[in-house]
PDB file of C-alpha atoms in Angstrom:
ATOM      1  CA  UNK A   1     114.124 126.496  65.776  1.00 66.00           C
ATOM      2  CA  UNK A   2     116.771 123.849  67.225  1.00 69.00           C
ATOM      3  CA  UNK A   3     115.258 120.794  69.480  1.00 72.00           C
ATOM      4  CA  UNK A   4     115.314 120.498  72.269  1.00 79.00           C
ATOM      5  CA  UNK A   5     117.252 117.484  72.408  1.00 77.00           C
ATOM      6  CA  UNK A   6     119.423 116.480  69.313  1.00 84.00           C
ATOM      7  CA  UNK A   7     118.892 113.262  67.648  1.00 89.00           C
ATOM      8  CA  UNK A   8     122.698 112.071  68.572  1.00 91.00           C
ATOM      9  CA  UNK A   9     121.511 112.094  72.163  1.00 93.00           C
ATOM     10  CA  UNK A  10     117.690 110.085  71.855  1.00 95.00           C
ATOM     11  CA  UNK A  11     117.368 106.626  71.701  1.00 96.00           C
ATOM     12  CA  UNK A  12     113.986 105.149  70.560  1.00 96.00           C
ATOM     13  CA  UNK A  13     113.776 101.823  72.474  1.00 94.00           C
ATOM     14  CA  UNK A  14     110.866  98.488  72.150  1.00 93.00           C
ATOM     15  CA  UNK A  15     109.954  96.484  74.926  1.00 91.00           C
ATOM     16  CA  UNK A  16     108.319  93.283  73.256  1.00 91.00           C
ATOM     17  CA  UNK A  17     107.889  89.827  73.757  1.00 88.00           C
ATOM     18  CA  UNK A  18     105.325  86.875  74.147  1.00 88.00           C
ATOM     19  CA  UNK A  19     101.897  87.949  76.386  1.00 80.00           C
ATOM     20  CA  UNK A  20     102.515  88.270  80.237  1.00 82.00           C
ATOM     21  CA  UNK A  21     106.380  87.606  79.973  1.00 85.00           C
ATOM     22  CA  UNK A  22     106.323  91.034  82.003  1.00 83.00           C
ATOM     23  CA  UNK A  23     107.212  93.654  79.288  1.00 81.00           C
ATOM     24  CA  UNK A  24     104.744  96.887  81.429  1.00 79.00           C
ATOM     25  CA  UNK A  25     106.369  95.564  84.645  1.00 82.00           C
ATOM     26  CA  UNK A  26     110.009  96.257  83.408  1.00 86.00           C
ATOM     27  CA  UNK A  27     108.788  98.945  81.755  1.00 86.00           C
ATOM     28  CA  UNK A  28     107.315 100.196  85.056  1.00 85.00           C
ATOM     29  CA  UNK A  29     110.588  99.755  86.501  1.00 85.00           C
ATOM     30  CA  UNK A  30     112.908 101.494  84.049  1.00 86.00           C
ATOM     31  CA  UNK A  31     110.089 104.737  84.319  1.00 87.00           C
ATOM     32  CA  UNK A  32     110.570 104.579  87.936  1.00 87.00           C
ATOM     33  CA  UNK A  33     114.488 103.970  88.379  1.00 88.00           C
ATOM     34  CA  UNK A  34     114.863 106.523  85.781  1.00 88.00           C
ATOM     35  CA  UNK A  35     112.816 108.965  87.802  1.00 86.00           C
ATOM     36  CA  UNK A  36     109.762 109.165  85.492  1.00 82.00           C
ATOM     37  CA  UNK A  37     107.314 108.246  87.894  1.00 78.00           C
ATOM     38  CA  UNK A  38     107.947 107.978  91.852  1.00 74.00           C
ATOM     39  CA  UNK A  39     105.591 104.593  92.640  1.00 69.00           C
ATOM     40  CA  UNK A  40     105.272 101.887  91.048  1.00 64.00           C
ATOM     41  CA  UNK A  41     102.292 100.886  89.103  1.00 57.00           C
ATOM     42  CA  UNK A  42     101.572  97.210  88.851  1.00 59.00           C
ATOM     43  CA  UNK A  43      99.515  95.488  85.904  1.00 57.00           C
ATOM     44  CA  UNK A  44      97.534  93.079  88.512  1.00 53.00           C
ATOM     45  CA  UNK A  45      96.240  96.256  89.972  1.00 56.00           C
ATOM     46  CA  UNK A  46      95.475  98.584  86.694  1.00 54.00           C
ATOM     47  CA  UNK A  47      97.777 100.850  87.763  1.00 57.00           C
ATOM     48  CA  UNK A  48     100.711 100.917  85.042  1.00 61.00           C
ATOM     49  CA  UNK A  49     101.600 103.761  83.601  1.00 66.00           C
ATOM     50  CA  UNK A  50     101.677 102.393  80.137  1.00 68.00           C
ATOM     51  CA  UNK A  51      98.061 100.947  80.445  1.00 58.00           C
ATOM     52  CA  UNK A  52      96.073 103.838  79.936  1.00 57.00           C
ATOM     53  CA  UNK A  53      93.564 102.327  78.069  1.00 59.00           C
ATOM     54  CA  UNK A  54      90.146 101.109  80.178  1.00 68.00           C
ATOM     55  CA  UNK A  55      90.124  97.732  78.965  1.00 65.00           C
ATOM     56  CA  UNK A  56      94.145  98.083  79.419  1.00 59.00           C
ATOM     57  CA  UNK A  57      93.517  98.449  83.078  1.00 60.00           C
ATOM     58  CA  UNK A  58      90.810  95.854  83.281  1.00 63.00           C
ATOM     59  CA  UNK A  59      92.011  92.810  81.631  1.00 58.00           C
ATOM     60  CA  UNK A  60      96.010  93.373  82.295  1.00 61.00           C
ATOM     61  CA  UNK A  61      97.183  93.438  79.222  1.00 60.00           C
ATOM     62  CA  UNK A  62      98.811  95.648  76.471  1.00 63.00           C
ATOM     63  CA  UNK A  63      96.219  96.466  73.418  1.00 65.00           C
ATOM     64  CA  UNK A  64      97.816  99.137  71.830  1.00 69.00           C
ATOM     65  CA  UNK A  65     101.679 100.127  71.444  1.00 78.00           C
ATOM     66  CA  UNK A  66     102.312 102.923  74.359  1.00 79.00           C
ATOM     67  CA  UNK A  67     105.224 105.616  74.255  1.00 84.00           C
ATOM     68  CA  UNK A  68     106.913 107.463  76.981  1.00 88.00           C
ATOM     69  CA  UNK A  69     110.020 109.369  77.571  1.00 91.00           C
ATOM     70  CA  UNK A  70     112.455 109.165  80.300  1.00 91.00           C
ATOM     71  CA  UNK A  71     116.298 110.022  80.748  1.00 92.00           C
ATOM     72  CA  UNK A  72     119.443 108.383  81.124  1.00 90.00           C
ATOM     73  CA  UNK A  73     122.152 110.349  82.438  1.00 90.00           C
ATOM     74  CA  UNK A  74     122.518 113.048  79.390  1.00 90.00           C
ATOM     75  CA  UNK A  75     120.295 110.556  76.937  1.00 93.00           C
ATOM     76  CA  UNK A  76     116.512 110.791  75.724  1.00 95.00           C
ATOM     77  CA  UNK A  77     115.084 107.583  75.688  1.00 94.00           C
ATOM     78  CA  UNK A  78     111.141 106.993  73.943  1.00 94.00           C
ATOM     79  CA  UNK A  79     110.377 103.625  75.079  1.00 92.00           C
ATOM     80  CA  UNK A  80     107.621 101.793  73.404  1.00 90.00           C
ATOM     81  CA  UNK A  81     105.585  99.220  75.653  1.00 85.00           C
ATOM     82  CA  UNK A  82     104.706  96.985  72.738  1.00 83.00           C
ATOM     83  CA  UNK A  83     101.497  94.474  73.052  1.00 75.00           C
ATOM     84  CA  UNK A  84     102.063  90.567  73.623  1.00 69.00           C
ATOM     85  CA  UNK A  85      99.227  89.268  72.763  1.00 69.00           C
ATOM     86  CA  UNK A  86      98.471  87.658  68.813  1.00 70.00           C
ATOM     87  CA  UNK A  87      95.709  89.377  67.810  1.00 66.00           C
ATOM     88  CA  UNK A  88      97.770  93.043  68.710  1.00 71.00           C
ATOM     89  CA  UNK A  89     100.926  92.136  66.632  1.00 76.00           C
ATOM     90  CA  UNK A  90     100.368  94.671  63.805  1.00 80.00           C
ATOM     91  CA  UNK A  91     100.894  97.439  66.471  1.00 77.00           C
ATOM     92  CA  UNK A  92     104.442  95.854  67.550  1.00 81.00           C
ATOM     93  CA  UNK A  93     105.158  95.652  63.846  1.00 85.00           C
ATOM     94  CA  UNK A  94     104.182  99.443  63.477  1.00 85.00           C
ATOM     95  CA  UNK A  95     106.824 100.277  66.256  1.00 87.00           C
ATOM     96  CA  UNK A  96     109.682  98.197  65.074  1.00 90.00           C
ATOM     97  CA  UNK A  97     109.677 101.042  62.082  1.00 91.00           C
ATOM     98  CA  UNK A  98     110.741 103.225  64.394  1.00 92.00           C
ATOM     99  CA  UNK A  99     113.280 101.737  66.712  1.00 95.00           C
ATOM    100  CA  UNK A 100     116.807 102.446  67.561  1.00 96.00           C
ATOM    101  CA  UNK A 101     116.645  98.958  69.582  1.00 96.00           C
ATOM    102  CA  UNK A 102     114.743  96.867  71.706  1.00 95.00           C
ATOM    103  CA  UNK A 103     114.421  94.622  74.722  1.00 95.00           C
ATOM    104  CA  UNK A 104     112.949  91.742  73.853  1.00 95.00           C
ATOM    105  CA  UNK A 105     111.910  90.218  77.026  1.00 95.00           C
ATOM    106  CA  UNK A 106     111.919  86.108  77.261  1.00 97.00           C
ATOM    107  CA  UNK A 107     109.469  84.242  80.710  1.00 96.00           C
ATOM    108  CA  UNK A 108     111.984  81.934  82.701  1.00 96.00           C
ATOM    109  CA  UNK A 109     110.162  78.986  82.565  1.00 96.00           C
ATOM    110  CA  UNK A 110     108.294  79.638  79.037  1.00 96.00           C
ATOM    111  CA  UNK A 111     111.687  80.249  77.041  1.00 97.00           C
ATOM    112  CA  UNK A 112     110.805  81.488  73.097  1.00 97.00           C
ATOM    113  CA  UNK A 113     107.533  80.466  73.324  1.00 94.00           C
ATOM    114  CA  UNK A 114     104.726  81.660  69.489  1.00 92.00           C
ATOM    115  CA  UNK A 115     104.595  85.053  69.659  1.00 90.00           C
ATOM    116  CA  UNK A 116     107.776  85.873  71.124  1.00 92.00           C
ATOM    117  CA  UNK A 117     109.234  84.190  67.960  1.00 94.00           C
ATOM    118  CA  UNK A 118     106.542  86.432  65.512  1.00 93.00           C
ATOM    119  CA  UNK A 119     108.028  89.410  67.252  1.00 92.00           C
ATOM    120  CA  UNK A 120     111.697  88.646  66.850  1.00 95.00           C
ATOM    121  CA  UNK A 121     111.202  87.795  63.425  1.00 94.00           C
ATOM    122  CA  UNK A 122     109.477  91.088  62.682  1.00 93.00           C
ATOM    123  CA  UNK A 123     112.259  92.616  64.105  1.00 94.00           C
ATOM    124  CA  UNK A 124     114.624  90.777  61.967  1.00 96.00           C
ATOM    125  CA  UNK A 125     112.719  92.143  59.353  1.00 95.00           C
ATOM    126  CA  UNK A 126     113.214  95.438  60.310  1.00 95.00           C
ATOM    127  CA  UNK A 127     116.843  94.603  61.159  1.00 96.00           C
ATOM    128  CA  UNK A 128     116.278  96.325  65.078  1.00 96.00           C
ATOM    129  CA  UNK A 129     119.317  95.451  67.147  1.00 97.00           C
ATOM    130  CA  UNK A 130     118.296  93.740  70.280  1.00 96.00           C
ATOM    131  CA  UNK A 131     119.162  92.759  73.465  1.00 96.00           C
ATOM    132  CA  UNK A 132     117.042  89.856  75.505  1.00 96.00           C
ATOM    133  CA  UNK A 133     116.446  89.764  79.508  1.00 92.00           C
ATOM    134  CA  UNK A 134     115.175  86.716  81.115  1.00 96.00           C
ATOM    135  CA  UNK A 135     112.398  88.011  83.441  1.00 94.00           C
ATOM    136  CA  UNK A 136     110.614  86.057  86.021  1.00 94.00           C
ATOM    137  CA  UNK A 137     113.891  83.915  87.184  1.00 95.00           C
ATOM    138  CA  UNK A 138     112.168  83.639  90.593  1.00 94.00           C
ATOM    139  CA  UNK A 139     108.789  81.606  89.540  1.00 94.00           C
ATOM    140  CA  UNK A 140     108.887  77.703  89.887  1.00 96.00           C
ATOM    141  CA  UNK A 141     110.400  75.812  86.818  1.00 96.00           C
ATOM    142  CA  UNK A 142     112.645  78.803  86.115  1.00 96.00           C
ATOM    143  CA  UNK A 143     116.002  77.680  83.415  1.00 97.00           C
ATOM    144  CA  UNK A 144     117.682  80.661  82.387  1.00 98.00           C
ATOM    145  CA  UNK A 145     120.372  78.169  80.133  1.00 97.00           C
ATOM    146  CA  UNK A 146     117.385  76.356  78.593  1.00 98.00           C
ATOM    147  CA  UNK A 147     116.295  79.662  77.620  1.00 98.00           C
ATOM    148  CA  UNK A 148     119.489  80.757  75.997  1.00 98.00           C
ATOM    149  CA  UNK A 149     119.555  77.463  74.335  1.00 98.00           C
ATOM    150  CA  UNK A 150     115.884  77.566  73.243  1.00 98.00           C
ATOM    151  CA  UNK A 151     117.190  81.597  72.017  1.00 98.00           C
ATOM    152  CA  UNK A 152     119.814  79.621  69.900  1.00 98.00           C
ATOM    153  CA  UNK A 153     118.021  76.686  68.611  1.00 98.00           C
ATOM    154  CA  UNK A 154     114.194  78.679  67.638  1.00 97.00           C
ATOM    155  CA  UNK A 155     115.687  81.905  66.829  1.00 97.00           C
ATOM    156  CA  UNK A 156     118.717  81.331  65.505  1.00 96.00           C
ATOM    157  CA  UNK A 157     120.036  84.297  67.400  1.00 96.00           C
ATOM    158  CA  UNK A 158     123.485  84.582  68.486  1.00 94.00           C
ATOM    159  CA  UNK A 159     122.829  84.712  72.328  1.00 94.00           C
ATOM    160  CA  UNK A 160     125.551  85.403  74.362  1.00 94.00           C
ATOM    161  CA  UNK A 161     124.912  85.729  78.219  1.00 95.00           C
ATOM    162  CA  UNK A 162     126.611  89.000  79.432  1.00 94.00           C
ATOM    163  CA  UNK A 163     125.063  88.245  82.929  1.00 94.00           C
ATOM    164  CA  UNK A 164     124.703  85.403  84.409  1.00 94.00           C
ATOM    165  CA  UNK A 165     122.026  85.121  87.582  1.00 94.00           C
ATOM    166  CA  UNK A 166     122.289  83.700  90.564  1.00 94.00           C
ATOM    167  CA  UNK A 167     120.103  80.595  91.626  1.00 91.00           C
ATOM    168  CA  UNK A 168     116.800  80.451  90.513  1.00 92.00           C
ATOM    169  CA  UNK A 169     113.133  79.836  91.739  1.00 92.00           C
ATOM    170  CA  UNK A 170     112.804  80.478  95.632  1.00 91.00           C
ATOM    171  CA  UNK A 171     116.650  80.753  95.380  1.00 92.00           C
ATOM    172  CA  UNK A 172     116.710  83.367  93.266  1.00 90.00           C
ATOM    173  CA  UNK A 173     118.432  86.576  94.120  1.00 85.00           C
TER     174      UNK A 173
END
């Protein structure tokens, strides 16, 4: 029997980074701008999508790996909502097996802060493509080019801006 979807047209895809740099909220977003879910669920109010678990929901954070599917114009897309926290790493580790790519997701004001460097290691391990997304450009203290530089300098990644944002903190837009 043929799939459904060929494997030329699905992308598996990671979200991962350090605990609470916001990888459920942007996953949250892409479910809902992709049409996957119509309202938003927010981690402060144990209503994500990709915290199913009870304690998920309680505590606000990601314990195990979570997968969902949404679509991109003709493309399949399995995202992973990997866990931030230290003592989950072995299930980001499982999911970097599988991925096409990820998003490795890096806090404003943090920068490449412990376990944001374990993950991107494993990754390198795995040799996962990546791109990074500075999240959380509007809290006080925000430096996207310290976090580019830190991205350089910890990682030894080859970070190139391709976007650029525009003001920070309460000036952020």
């Amino acid at each position: 029997m043929p799939r459904e979807y060929s494997l030329e047209k699905t992308r598996n895809i990671g979200i991962m980074a350090h605990i609470d740099a916001g990888k459920t909220t942007t996953t949250e977003r892409i479910l809902f701008y992709t049409g996957k879910v119509h309202k938003l669920g927010e981690t402060h109010e144990g209503a994500a999508t990709m915290d199913w678990m009870e304690q998920e929901q309680e505590r606000g954070i990601t314990i195990t790996s979570a997968a969902t599917t949404a679509f991109w114009k003709d493309i399949r897309v399995n995202i992973i909502d990997t866990p931030g926290h230290v003592d989950f790493t072995v299930e980001v580790e499982r999911s970097l097996r599988v991925l096409d790519g990820s998003l490795t997701l890096f806090c404003a004001k943090g920068g490449v802060e412990p376990q944001s460097e374990t993950v991107w290691r494993q990754a390198d391990k795995y040799r996962v493509p990546r791109m990074a997304y500075v999240n959380k450009m509007d809290i006080m203290g925000a430096d996207f080019f310290r976090v580019v530089e830190m991205m350089k300098e910890r990682l030894k990644a080859n970070a190139v801006p391709i976007q650029l944002p525009v003001g920070k903190e309460s000036e952020f837009v």
